[in-house]
Amino acid sequence: MAIYLSFKEIWRNRTKYFLFSLVIALISVLVLFTAGLGEGLATNNKEYLEKLDADLLVFQTNANYSTIESRLDYKKYKRTRRIEGIADAGPIAFSNVKVVVNPSEEPVDVSFIGVEPARPGAPKALLGHDLKSYPSKIALIDQNTADLIDAKVGDKITIKSTQGTEDKLFELTVTGIADGQRYFFRPSIFVSLSTWDKLRPKSDPDNYTTQPVLNIIAVKAEDIVSTSYLENAIPTIIDDVELTDIKTAYESAPGYSEQQGTLNTIKGFTFLIGTLVIGGFFQIQILQKLPQIGMLKAIGAPNRLVSAAVISQIIIVSLIGVIIGTLATFALAVTLPSNVPVYFTASSVTATIITLLLIGPIGGMLSIRMAHKIEPLTALDM
């Protein structure tokens, strides 16, 4: 009966309720885009670290788990590999270079990452071959880089690196293409550690070694028990290092927590605004329907029937609005340029949609309370 009454009224006043559904749709678009933007910015910052085939990361002590500040001697990597309980370990070093696509166009900024081939830290190729130590002038690029510069396996790419006071160009052959591996908002190019040290930007172009200074060491434990053991063992065996898990590492990146906190605050305020808007709309509807509700109560309709009818209306209108808003969001996302970091995951979209559907009934609680207090004779002016 309650659902029948809800549908009947919505259909008779379909223009009014449809317009309000569009208001809910706009709120849904704003919330979903904020969630997508937060996920996109986070992914651009952490994508490479999040996909590491490792359990722990070794940093320099007092580097605040920052890959930029951490500096580790290559000998510490060699010692780390020999510690009992470690299945494998890989050195990782970071810098930035530019890819020259066309002399008449602006070069593309990329993260230039040195790794040990076939060790933790070296991504697997989806196309072509995995990275190898020899020949030296080969590179594995991620899908983002391939899309930006329109590169394929076997193509030659030119990178520009500042060596001393001069910008020098180096040619690399694409041996393979990995999935998305963005690091610090840039697409990534991977080379062997020795090649990285030779080509990376540096003040002294002759400063080159086969055992360069690293930023971090990716450690893969033999099992879960070994992971707990290694967290205490490695800092004891090797001086001036500290360990953390991957999640803590990328959350410690400069600006990450502040960025996500700002976006979550915006999303929270949007939910609050949505709750107030929906609550205000249905409160006005209750005030406009005092005679009808009074008549229902006069003929014996219980409060639970009135409450169920109001809740049904809120759910139906909210559902229509959220569906329209979700479809509009995905349609708009398709039209956005590739450099706009909006990224949707099934978990974040589902959680956002469920929350949007819940704020309707929550906002309508005051309306239900008002409906309960309506006296039939007063509502009918008797």
mmCIF file of N, CA and C in Angstrom, residues 1 30 33 46 61 75 78 111 116 138 145 175 195 203 213 233 251 263 305 307 321 323 331 338 353 358:
data_model
loop_
_atom_site.group_PDB
_atom_site.id
_atom_site.type_symbol
_atom_site.label_atom_id
_atom_site.label_comp_id
_atom_site.label_asym_id
_atom_site.label_seq_id
_atom_site.Cartn_x
_atom_site.Cartn_y
_atom_site.Cartn_z
ATOM 1 N N MET A 1 0.829 -1.208 0.000
ATOM 2 C CA MET A 1 0.000 0.000 0.000
ATOM 3 C C MET A 1 0.870 1.268 0.000
ATOM 4 N N LEU A 30 28.878 15.502 -8.620
ATOM 5 C CA LEU A 30 29.921 16.202 -7.863
ATOM 6 C C LEU A 30 30.665 15.242 -6.937
ATOM 7 N N PHE A 33 32.695 12.622 -9.035
ATOM 8 C CA PHE A 33 33.875 13.228 -9.648
ATOM 9 C C PHE A 33 34.941 13.533 -8.595
ATOM 10 N N LYS A 46 51.083 7.017 -6.536
ATOM 11 C CA LYS A 46 51.515 5.777 -5.875
ATOM 12 C C LYS A 46 51.531 4.555 -6.786
ATOM 13 N N THR A 61 67.622 5.790 7.400
ATOM 14 C CA THR A 61 67.073 6.259 8.674
ATOM 15 C C THR A 61 66.824 7.769 8.632
ATOM 16 N N LYS A 75 76.320 -1.272 -1.313
ATOM 17 C CA LYS A 75 76.774 -2.401 -0.500
ATOM 18 C C LYS A 75 75.693 -2.852 0.483
ATOM 19 N N LYS A 78 73.566 -5.326 -1.273
ATOM 20 C CA LYS A 78 74.207 -6.639 -1.372
ATOM 21 C C LYS A 78 74.109 -7.382 -0.043
ATOM 22 N N SER A 111 59.327 9.842 -15.182
ATOM 23 C CA SER A 111 60.152 9.331 -14.088
ATOM 24 C C SER A 111 61.139 8.332 -14.679
ATOM 25 N N GLU A 116 67.141 -3.430 -10.881
ATOM 26 C CA GLU A 116 67.910 -4.624 -11.222
ATOM 27 C C GLU A 116 66.964 -5.562 -11.970
ATOM 28 N N ILE A 138 68.685 -0.266 -23.620
ATOM 29 C CA ILE A 138 67.293 -0.684 -23.782
ATOM 30 C C ILE A 138 66.491 -0.168 -22.593
ATOM 31 N N THR A 145 53.489 6.042 -20.746
ATOM 32 C CA THR A 145 54.527 6.612 -21.611
ATOM 33 C C THR A 145 54.274 6.247 -23.063
ATOM 34 N N THR A 175 62.299 -2.219 -25.257
ATOM 35 C CA THR A 175 62.304 -3.677 -25.271
ATOM 36 C C THR A 175 60.961 -4.267 -24.860
ATOM 37 N N THR A 195 72.779 1.562 -16.270
ATOM 38 C CA THR A 195 72.377 2.503 -17.327
ATOM 39 C C THR A 195 71.766 3.756 -16.719
ATOM 40 N N SER A 203 75.438 16.582 -11.752
ATOM 41 C CA SER A 203 76.285 17.774 -11.881
ATOM 42 C C SER A 203 77.618 17.461 -12.541
ATOM 43 N N VAL A 213 74.515 5.028 -5.811
ATOM 44 C CA VAL A 213 73.708 5.233 -4.607
ATOM 45 C C VAL A 213 72.244 5.000 -4.955
ATOM 46 N N ALA A 233 64.937 -7.543 12.110
ATOM 47 C CA ALA A 233 66.281 -8.071 11.850
ATOM 48 C C ALA A 233 67.117 -7.149 10.970
ATOM 49 N N GLU A 251 51.920 6.578 1.301
ATOM 50 C CA GLU A 251 51.162 7.569 2.061
ATOM 51 C C GLU A 251 52.074 8.623 2.699
ATOM 52 N N LEU A 263 40.434 16.496 -0.408
ATOM 53 C CA LEU A 263 39.387 15.934 -1.267
ATOM 54 C C LEU A 263 38.319 15.214 -0.447
ATOM 55 N N LEU A 305 2.338 3.359 8.085
ATOM 56 C CA LEU A 305 1.989 3.434 6.664
ATOM 57 C C LEU A 305 2.445 4.769 6.078
ATOM 58 N N SER A 307 4.842 6.668 7.284
ATOM 59 C CA SER A 307 6.311 6.652 7.275
ATOM 60 C C SER A 307 6.838 5.855 6.089
ATOM 61 N N GLY A 321 17.696 9.751 -9.208
ATOM 62 C CA GLY A 321 18.724 10.790 -9.284
ATOM 63 C C GLY A 321 20.131 10.223 -9.312
ATOM 64 N N ILE A 323 21.076 7.181 -10.281
ATOM 65 C CA ILE A 323 21.293 6.482 -11.559
ATOM 66 C C ILE A 323 21.631 7.483 -12.661
ATOM 67 N N ALA A 331 29.691 9.279 -18.548
ATOM 68 C CA ALA A 331 29.657 9.885 -19.888
ATOM 69 C C ALA A 331 30.619 11.070 -19.966
ATOM 70 N N SER A 338 43.075 12.876 -21.551
ATOM 71 C CA SER A 338 43.793 11.831 -20.817
ATOM 72 C C SER A 338 44.651 12.377 -19.677
ATOM 73 N N ILE A 353 28.075 5.340 -4.217
ATOM 74 C CA ILE A 353 26.665 5.189 -4.596
ATOM 75 C C ILE A 353 25.826 4.767 -3.391
ATOM 76 N N LEU A 358 21.958 6.363 0.873
ATOM 77 C CA LEU A 358 21.628 6.411 2.298
ATOM 78 C C LEU A 358 21.307 7.816 2.788
#
